[in-house]
PDB file of C-alpha atoms and ligand atoms in Angstrom:
ATOM      1  CA  MET P   1      34.637  58.514  95.684  1.00  0.00           C
ATOM      2  CA  ARG P   2      34.765  62.242  95.221  1.00  0.00           C
ATOM      3  CA  SER P   3      38.134  62.333  97.204  1.00  0.00           C
ATOM      4  CA  LEU P   4      39.605  59.688  94.646  1.00  0.00           C
ATOM      5  CA  GLU P   5      38.461  61.697  91.626  1.00  0.00           C
ATOM      6  CA  ASP P   6      40.177  64.669  93.151  1.00  0.00           C
ATOM      7  CA  LEU P   7      43.262  62.614  93.763  1.00  0.00           C
ATOM      8  CA  LEU P   8      43.300  61.876  90.033  1.00  0.00           C
ATOM      9  CA  GLU P   9      42.870  65.456  89.283  1.00  0.00           C
ATOM     10  CA  LEU P  10      45.768  66.175  91.676  1.00  0.00           C
ATOM     11  CA  GLN P  11      47.869  63.506  89.925  1.00  0.00           C
ATOM     12  CA  GLY P  12      47.126  65.176  86.580  1.00  0.00           C
ATOM     13  CA  LEU P  13      48.227  68.530  87.953  1.00  0.00           C
ATOM     14  CA  ASP P  14      51.489  67.034  89.535  1.00  0.00           C
ATOM     15  CA  SER P  15      52.296  65.240  86.221  1.00  0.00           C
ATOM     16  CA  SER P  16      51.875  68.593  84.229  1.00  0.00           C
ATOM     17  CA  ILE P  17      54.094  70.345  86.820  1.00  0.00           C
ATOM     18  CA  ASP P  18      56.767  67.594  86.644  1.00  0.00           C
ATOM     19  CA  ARG P  19      56.697  67.706  82.810  1.00  0.00           C
ATOM     20  CA  LEU P  20      57.148  71.482  82.953  1.00  0.00           C
ATOM     21  CA  LEU P  21      59.946  71.484  85.523  1.00  0.00           C
ATOM     22  CA  ASP P  22      61.769  68.920  83.395  1.00  0.00           C
ATOM     23  CA  ARG P  23      61.283  70.941  80.276  1.00  0.00           C
ATOM     24  CA  ARG P  24      62.582  73.988  82.188  1.00  0.00           C
ATOM     25  CA  SER P  25      65.842  72.488  83.097  1.00  0.00           C
ATOM     26  CA  HIS P  26      66.357  70.495  79.839  1.00  0.00           C
ATOM     27  CA  LEU P  27      65.578  73.309  77.215  1.00  0.00           C
ATOM     28  CA  PRO P  28      67.757  72.644  74.287  1.00  0.00           C
ATOM     29  CA  GLN P  29      68.985  76.293  74.286  1.00  0.00           C
ATOM     30  CA  LEU P  30      70.597  75.588  77.788  1.00  0.00           C
ATOM     31  CA  ALA P  31      73.070  73.077  76.404  1.00  0.00           C
ATOM     32  CA  ALA P  32      73.718  75.373  73.496  1.00  0.00           C
ATOM     33  CA  PHE P  33      74.147  78.413  76.009  1.00  0.00           C
ATOM     34  CA  ARG P  34      76.597  76.390  77.977  1.00  0.00           C
ATOM     35  CA  ALA P  35      78.662  75.598  74.899  1.00  0.00           C
ATOM     36  CA  ALA P  36      78.703  79.133  73.785  1.00  0.00           C
ATOM     37  CA  HIS P  37      79.834  80.165  77.349  1.00  0.00           C
ATOM     38  CA  GLN P  38      82.680  77.725  77.205  1.00  0.00           C
ATOM     39  CA  ARG P  39      83.681  78.791  73.740  1.00  0.00           C
ATOM     40  CA  LEU P  40      83.873  82.283  74.845  1.00  0.00           C
ATOM     41  CA  GLU P  41      86.151  81.517  77.709  1.00  0.00           C
ATOM     42  CA  ARG P  42      88.371  79.561  75.463  1.00  0.00           C
ATOM     43  CA  LEU P  43      88.297  82.418  72.981  1.00  0.00           C
ATOM     44  CA  ASP P  44      89.107  85.017  75.580  1.00  0.00           C
ATOM     45  CA  ALA P  45      92.192  82.935  76.511  1.00  0.00           C
ATOM     46  CA  GLU P  46      93.241  82.463  73.055  1.00  0.00           C
ATOM     47  CA  ILE P  47      92.896  86.277  72.231  1.00  0.00           C
ATOM     48  CA  THR P  48      95.020  87.167  75.267  1.00  0.00           C
ATOM     49  CA  ALA P  49      97.672  84.707  74.170  1.00  0.00           C
ATOM     50  CA  ALA P  50      97.505  85.888  70.422  1.00  0.00           C
ATOM     51  CA  ALA P  51      97.636  89.601  71.560  1.00  0.00           C
ATOM     52  CA  ALA P  52     100.642  89.005  73.704  1.00  0.00           C
ATOM     53  CA  THR P  53     102.441  87.117  70.744  1.00  0.00           C
ATOM     54  CA  ARG P  54     101.636  90.166  68.353  1.00  0.00           C
ATOM     55  CA  ARG P  55     102.951  92.643  71.061  1.00  0.00           C
ATOM     56  CA  GLU P  56     106.126  90.543  71.382  1.00  0.00           C
ATOM     57  CA  LEU P  57     106.725  90.400  67.734  1.00  0.00           C
ATOM     58  CA  GLU P  58     106.144  94.227  67.539  1.00  0.00           C
ATOM     59  CA  LEU P  59     108.705  94.759  70.285  1.00  0.00           C
ATOM     60  CA  SER P  60     111.195  92.441  68.487  1.00  0.00           C
ATOM     61  CA  GLU P  61     110.667  94.391  65.223  1.00  0.00           C
ATOM     62  CA  ASP P  62     111.186  97.599  66.924  1.00  0.00           C
ATOM     63  CA  ARG P  63     114.310  96.450  68.404  1.00  0.00           C
ATOM     64  CA  ALA P  64     115.586  95.051  65.080  1.00  0.00           C
ATOM     65  CA  GLU P  65     114.729  98.374  63.376  1.00  0.00           C
ATOM     66  CA  GLY P  66     116.561 100.364  66.269  1.00  0.00           C
ATOM     67  CA  GLU P  67     119.724  98.188  65.904  1.00  0.00           C
ATOM     68  CA  MET P  68     119.671  98.567  62.175  1.00  0.00           C
ATOM     69  CA  LYS P  69     119.444 102.431  62.453  1.00  0.00           C
ATOM     70  CA  LEU P  70     122.435 102.339  64.814  1.00  0.00           C
ATOM     71  CA  ASP P  71     124.470 100.209  62.356  1.00  0.00           C
ATOM     72  CA  GLU P  72     123.472 102.486  59.435  1.00  0.00           C
ATOM     73  CA  ALA P  73     124.554 105.537  61.320  1.00  0.00           C
ATOM     74  CA  LYS P  74     127.869 103.772  62.276  1.00  0.00           C
ATOM     75  CA  VAL P  75     128.530 102.718  58.577  1.00  0.00           C
ATOM     76  CA  GLN P  76     127.889 106.253  57.399  1.00  0.00           C
ATOM     77  CA  ARG P  77     130.275 107.650  59.787  1.00  0.00           C
ATOM     78  CA  GLU P  78     132.994 105.091  58.934  1.00  0.00           C
ATOM     79  CA  GLU P  79     132.323 105.703  55.135  1.00  0.00           C
ATOM     80  CA  GLN P  80     132.740 109.371  55.579  1.00  0.00           C
ATOM     81  CA  ARG P  81     136.092 108.850  57.225  1.00  0.00           C
ATOM     82  CA  LEU P  82     136.920 106.453  54.534  1.00  0.00           C
ATOM     83  CA  PHE P  83     136.084 108.971  51.810  1.00  0.00           C
ATOM     84  CA  ALA P  84     137.818 111.825  53.586  1.00  0.00           C
ATOM     85  CA  GLY P  85     140.828 109.554  54.003  1.00  0.00           C
ATOM     86  CA  VAL P  86     142.523 112.176  56.064  1.00  0.00           C
ATOM     87  CA  GLY P  87     145.404 110.900  58.208  1.00  0.00           C
ATOM     88  CA  LEU P  88     144.593 107.218  57.571  1.00  0.00           C
ATOM     89  CA  THR P  89     147.416 104.628  56.868  1.00  0.00           C
ATOM     90  CA  ALA P  90     146.909 102.118  54.360  1.00  0.00           C
ATOM     91  CA  LYS P  91     146.402  99.524  57.185  1.00  0.00           C
ATOM     92  CA  ASP P  92     143.765 101.837  58.664  1.00  0.00           C
ATOM     93  CA  LEU P  93     142.012 102.017  55.330  1.00  0.00           C
ATOM     94  CA  THR P  94     141.944  98.204  54.797  1.00  0.00           C
ATOM     95  CA  HIS P  95     140.654  97.904  58.412  1.00  0.00           C
ATOM     96  CA  LEU P  96     137.913 100.486  57.865  1.00  0.00           C
ATOM     97  CA  ARG P  97     136.854  98.970  54.602  1.00  0.00           C
ATOM     98  CA  ASP P  98     136.588  95.417  56.262  1.00  0.00           C
ATOM     99  CA  GLU P  99     134.476  97.078  59.100  1.00  0.00           C
ATOM    100  CA  VAL P 100     132.224  98.835  56.570  1.00  0.00           C
ATOM    101  CA  ALA P 101     131.636  95.452  54.634  1.00  0.00           C
ATOM    102  CA  GLN P 102     130.914  93.619  57.896  1.00  0.00           C
ATOM    103  CA  LEU P 103     128.435  96.279  59.019  1.00  0.00           C
ATOM    104  CA  ARG P 104     126.669  96.152  55.617  1.00  0.00           C
ATOM    105  CA  GLU P 105     126.480  92.387  55.903  1.00  0.00           C
ATOM    106  CA  ARG P 106     125.007  92.786  59.448  1.00  0.00           C
ATOM    107  CA  ILE P 107     122.490  95.455  58.179  1.00  0.00           C
ATOM    108  CA  SER P 108     121.446  93.231  55.457  1.00  0.00           C
ATOM    109  CA  ARG P 109     120.859  90.295  57.904  1.00  0.00           C
ATOM    110  CA  ARG P 110     118.946  92.475  60.160  1.00  0.00           C
ATOM    111  CA  GLU P 111     116.753  93.713  57.243  1.00  0.00           C
ATOM    112  CA  ASP P 112     115.921  90.136  56.524  1.00  0.00           C
ATOM    113  CA  GLU P 113     115.124  89.529  60.171  1.00  0.00           C
ATOM    114  CA  ALA P 114     112.826  92.391  60.436  1.00  0.00           C
ATOM    115  CA  LEU P 115     111.044  91.453  57.302  1.00  0.00           C
ATOM    116  CA  ALA P 116     110.444  88.068  58.650  1.00  0.00           C
ATOM    117  CA  LEU P 117     109.317  89.697  61.872  1.00  0.00           C
ATOM    118  CA  ILE P 118     106.864  91.884  59.823  1.00  0.00           C
ATOM    119  CA  ASP P 119     105.454  88.754  58.135  1.00  0.00           C
ATOM    120  CA  GLN P 120     105.050  87.074  61.534  1.00  0.00           C
ATOM    121  CA  GLN P 121     103.424  90.143  62.854  1.00  0.00           C
ATOM    122  CA  GLN P 122     100.990  90.210  59.997  1.00  0.00           C
ATOM    123  CA  ALA P 123     100.071  86.601  60.666  1.00  0.00           C
ATOM    124  CA  ALA P 124      99.568  87.141  64.329  1.00  0.00           C
ATOM    125  CA  ALA P 125      97.396  90.263  63.494  1.00  0.00           C
ATOM    126  CA  ALA P 126      95.189  88.110  61.105  1.00  0.00           C
ATOM    127  CA  ARG P 127      94.934  85.383  63.693  1.00  0.00           C
ATOM    128  CA  LEU P 128      93.847  87.821  66.442  1.00  0.00           C
ATOM    129  CA  ALA P 129      91.337  89.518  64.012  1.00  0.00           C
ATOM    130  CA  GLY P 130      89.883  86.021  63.225  1.00  0.00           C
ATOM    131  CA  LEU P 131      89.551  85.246  66.867  1.00  0.00           C
ATOM    132  CA  GLU P 132      87.911  88.490  67.513  1.00  0.00           C
ATOM    133  CA  ALA P 133      85.498  88.055  64.758  1.00  0.00           C
ATOM    134  CA  GLU P 134      84.590  84.563  66.160  1.00  0.00           C
ATOM    135  CA  ARG P 135      84.202  85.896  69.559  1.00  0.00           C
ATOM    136  CA  ARG P 136      81.831  88.564  68.296  1.00  0.00           C
ATOM    137  CA  VAL P 137      79.686  85.811  66.671  1.00  0.00           C
ATOM    138  CA  THR P 138      79.790  83.644  69.724  1.00  0.00           C
ATOM    139  CA  LEU P 139      78.871  86.505  72.083  1.00  0.00           C
ATOM    140  CA  ALA P 140      75.845  87.290  69.832  1.00  0.00           C
ATOM    141  CA  ASP P 141      74.836  83.661  69.865  1.00  0.00           C
ATOM    142  CA  LYS P 142      75.121  83.694  73.670  1.00  0.00           C
ATOM    143  CA  GLU P 143      73.137  86.691  73.996  1.00  0.00           C
ATOM    144  CA  ARG P 144      70.427  85.394  71.653  1.00  0.00           C
ATOM    145  CA  LEU P 145      70.345  82.056  73.614  1.00  0.00           C
ATOM    146  CA  GLU P 146      69.966  83.965  76.820  1.00  0.00           C
ATOM    147  CA  ALA P 147      66.957  85.879  75.618  1.00  0.00           C
ATOM    148  CA  GLU P 148      65.340  82.702  74.224  1.00  0.00           C
ATOM    149  CA  ILE P 149      65.782  80.858  77.550  1.00  0.00           C
ATOM    150  CA  ALA P 150      64.490  83.863  79.562  1.00  0.00           C
ATOM    151  CA  ALA P 151      61.349  84.028  77.346  1.00  0.00           C
ATOM    152  CA  GLU P 152      60.866  80.243  77.577  1.00  0.00           C
ATOM    153  CA  TRP P 153      61.146  80.251  81.326  1.00  0.00           C
ATOM    154  CA  LYS P 154      58.874  83.236  81.697  1.00  0.00           C
ATOM    155  CA  ALA P 155      56.156  81.280  79.742  1.00  0.00           C
ATOM    156  CA  ILE P 156      56.897  77.941  81.740  1.00  0.00           C
ATOM    157  CA  ASP P 157      56.755  79.825  85.047  1.00  0.00           C
ATOM    158  CA  ALA P 158      53.547  81.505  84.159  1.00  0.00           C
ATOM    159  CA  GLU P 159      51.932  78.129  83.345  1.00  0.00           C
ATOM    160  CA  LEU P 160      53.497  76.660  86.494  1.00  0.00           C
ATOM    161  CA  GLY P 161      51.861  79.388  88.624  1.00  0.00           C
ATOM    162  CA  ARG P 162      48.484  78.624  87.158  1.00  0.00           C
ATOM    163  CA  LEU P 163      48.891  74.911  87.865  1.00  0.00           C
ATOM    164  CA  GLU P 164      50.282  75.355  91.494  1.00  0.00           C
ATOM    165  CA  ALA P 165      47.080  77.627  92.158  1.00  0.00           C
ATOM    166  CA  ARG P 166      44.864  74.837  90.871  1.00  0.00           C
ATOM    167  CA  LYS P 167      46.904  72.280  93.014  1.00  0.00           C
ATOM    168  CA  ARG P 168      46.318  74.474  96.083  1.00  0.00           C
ATOM    169  CA  GLU P 169      42.610  74.305  95.482  1.00  0.00           C
ATOM    170  CA  THR P 170      42.636  70.517  94.805  1.00  0.00           C
ATOM    171  CA  VAL P 171      44.791  69.329  97.707  1.00  0.00           C
ATOM    172  CA  PRO P 172      42.281  70.171 100.512  1.00  0.00           C
ATOM    173  CA  LEU P 173      39.599  68.203  98.620  1.00  0.00           C
ATOM    174  CA  VAL P 174      41.550  64.983  99.042  1.00  0.00           C
ATOM    175  CA  ASP P 175      41.332  62.834 102.212  1.00  0.00           C
ATOM    176  CA  PRO P 176      44.552  63.504 104.266  1.00  0.00           C
ATOM    177  CA  GLU P 177      45.367  59.817 104.596  1.00  0.00           C
ATOM    178  CA  LEU P 178      44.886  59.189 100.944  1.00  0.00           C
ATOM    179  CA  LEU P 179      47.021  62.285 100.289  1.00  0.00           C
ATOM    180  CA  ASP P 180      49.780  60.799 102.622  1.00  0.00           C
ATOM    181  CA  LEU P 181      49.709  57.561 100.656  1.00  0.00           C
ATOM    182  CA  TYR P 182      49.770  59.255  97.366  1.00  0.00           C
ATOM    183  CA  GLU P 183      52.916  61.379  98.444  1.00  0.00           C
ATOM    184  CA  GLU P 184      54.478  58.301  99.728  1.00  0.00           C
ATOM    185  CA  ILE P 185      54.066  56.397  96.364  1.00  0.00           C
ATOM    186  CA  ARG P 186      54.791  59.224  93.988  1.00  0.00           C
ATOM    187  CA  PRO P 187      58.617  59.395  94.436  1.00  0.00           C
ATOM    188  CA  ILE P 188      59.080  55.708  94.039  1.00  0.00           C
ATOM    189  CA  LYS P 189      56.702  55.311  91.018  1.00  0.00           C
ATOM    190  CA  GLU P 190      58.091  57.804  88.564  1.00  0.00           C
ATOM    191  CA  GLY P 191      55.851  60.563  89.833  1.00  0.00           C
ATOM    192  CA  VAL P 192      52.725  58.629  89.188  1.00  0.00           C
ATOM    193  CA  ALA P 193      50.997  57.413  92.305  1.00  0.00           C
ATOM    194  CA  ALA P 194      47.320  57.396  91.137  1.00  0.00           C
ATOM    195  CA  ALA P 195      45.881  56.061  88.025  1.00  0.00           C
ATOM    196  CA  ALA P 196      42.391  55.511  86.479  1.00  0.00           C
ATOM    197  CA  LEU P 197      41.265  51.848  86.139  1.00  0.00           C
ATOM    198  CA  THR P 198      39.893  51.743  82.513  1.00  0.00           C
ATOM    199  CA  ASP P 199      38.374  48.570  81.090  1.00  0.00           C
ATOM    200  CA  GLY P 200      40.197  46.666  83.774  1.00  0.00           C
ATOM    201  CA  THR P 201      43.555  48.244  82.824  1.00  0.00           C
ATOM    202  CA  CYS P 202      45.644  50.049  85.218  1.00  0.00           C
ATOM    203  CA  GLY P 203      46.625  53.668  83.833  1.00  0.00           C
ATOM    204  CA  GLY P 204      49.844  53.447  85.792  1.00  0.00           C
ATOM    205  CA  CYS P 205      51.624  50.169  84.678  1.00  0.00           C
ATOM    206  CA  HIS P 206      49.037  49.457  81.788  1.00  0.00           C
ATOM    207  CA  LEU P 207      48.670  45.865  82.959  1.00  0.00           C
ATOM    208  CA  LYS P 208      45.230  44.282  82.863  1.00  0.00           C
ATOM    209  CA  LEU P 209      43.419  42.898  85.803  1.00  0.00           C
ATOM    210  CA  THR P 210      41.189  39.780  85.467  1.00  0.00           C
ATOM    211  CA  ALA P 211      37.430  40.244  86.359  1.00  0.00           C
ATOM    212  CA  ALA P 212      38.092  38.535  89.585  1.00  0.00           C
ATOM    213  CA  GLU P 213      41.089  40.742  90.394  1.00  0.00           C
ATOM    214  CA  GLU P 214      39.069  43.873  89.674  1.00  0.00           C
ATOM    215  CA  ILE P 215      36.372  42.763  92.092  1.00  0.00           C
ATOM    216  CA  GLN P 216      38.985  42.241  94.691  1.00  0.00           C
ATOM    217  CA  VAL P 217      40.733  45.535  93.996  1.00  0.00           C
ATOM    218  CA  ARG P 218      37.357  47.369  94.193  1.00  0.00           C
ATOM    219  CA  ARG P 219      36.833  46.180  97.765  1.00  0.00           C
ATOM    220  CA  GLU P 220      40.036  47.722  99.087  1.00  0.00           C
ATOM    221  CA  HIS P 221      40.092  51.163 100.464  1.00  0.00           C
ATOM    222  CA  PRO P 222      41.687  52.809  98.573  1.00  0.00           C
ATOM    223  CA  PRO P 223      41.759  50.355  95.638  1.00  0.00           C
ATOM    224  CA  ARG P 224      45.228  49.701  94.573  1.00  0.00           C
ATOM    225  CA  CYS P 225      46.761  47.936  91.403  1.00  0.00           C
ATOM    226  CA  LEU P 226      47.744  44.383  92.148  1.00  0.00           C
ATOM    227  CA  HIS P 227      50.757  44.685  89.790  1.00  0.00           C
ATOM    228  CA  CYS P 228      52.324  48.234  90.616  1.00  0.00           C
ATOM    229  CA  ARG P 229      50.513  49.096  93.963  1.00  0.00           C
ATOM    230  CA  ARG P 230      49.328  52.473  92.629  1.00  0.00           C
ATOM    231  CA  ILE P 231      46.116  53.989  93.837  1.00  0.00           C
ATOM    232  CA  LEU P 232      43.412  53.118  91.291  1.00  0.00           C
ATOM    233  CA  VAL P 233      40.485  55.429  90.593  1.00  0.00           C
ATOM    234  CA  THR P 234      37.524  53.220  89.558  1.00  0.00           C
ATOM    235  CA  ARG P 235      34.692  54.525  87.580  1.00  0.00           C
TER     236      ARG P 235
HETATM  237 ZN1   ZN H   1      49.329  49.164  87.914  1.00  0.00          ZN
END
């Protein structure tokens, strides 16, 4: 009977180990950590794209400013010729005046374009700053979760170590054949192969045995539940 009691002790240890292993791999922080990790990856991609957009807008604005400066220099030159008026025919003057007017129009258009680009650039910079702020918060979250998971795992692993040590002491106390049967049943019975029979009720499937069934069960070696076939430890 000692062997059966020890088997029940082993079952208790195995169940505790199973619960801890399950908790270890299903910590709520793990799902949150994975979500934060994915959010960071998405943010990194968005930040890269937003930075490229801002850079493109900066280049476009630089280009627009550069072209505007060229036009302004040209208009200045043409106006000076116009003011000097030396050696120009009436036709030349008309032509120059038209050209100056056209250049002024183009400069004005380019100014509008440059202003629009500055607006877009500011919007892009604001978007980038927003994404970077979100990234900092997400990274801090991820690091906090990482620390929490590490602390939980450390505690669980210490408890697992303690249970495994007790298991190593208990296993040799169980009859090897009984142990084989136990290991055979455990995987197919949700981890519970041995249960106590208390007041005629199986601790594994919680079904009751009649008095006659109980007598029949107690005669078996080892006793096994008629309903679920688990090993029963009778007291
Ligand atoms: Zn049962």
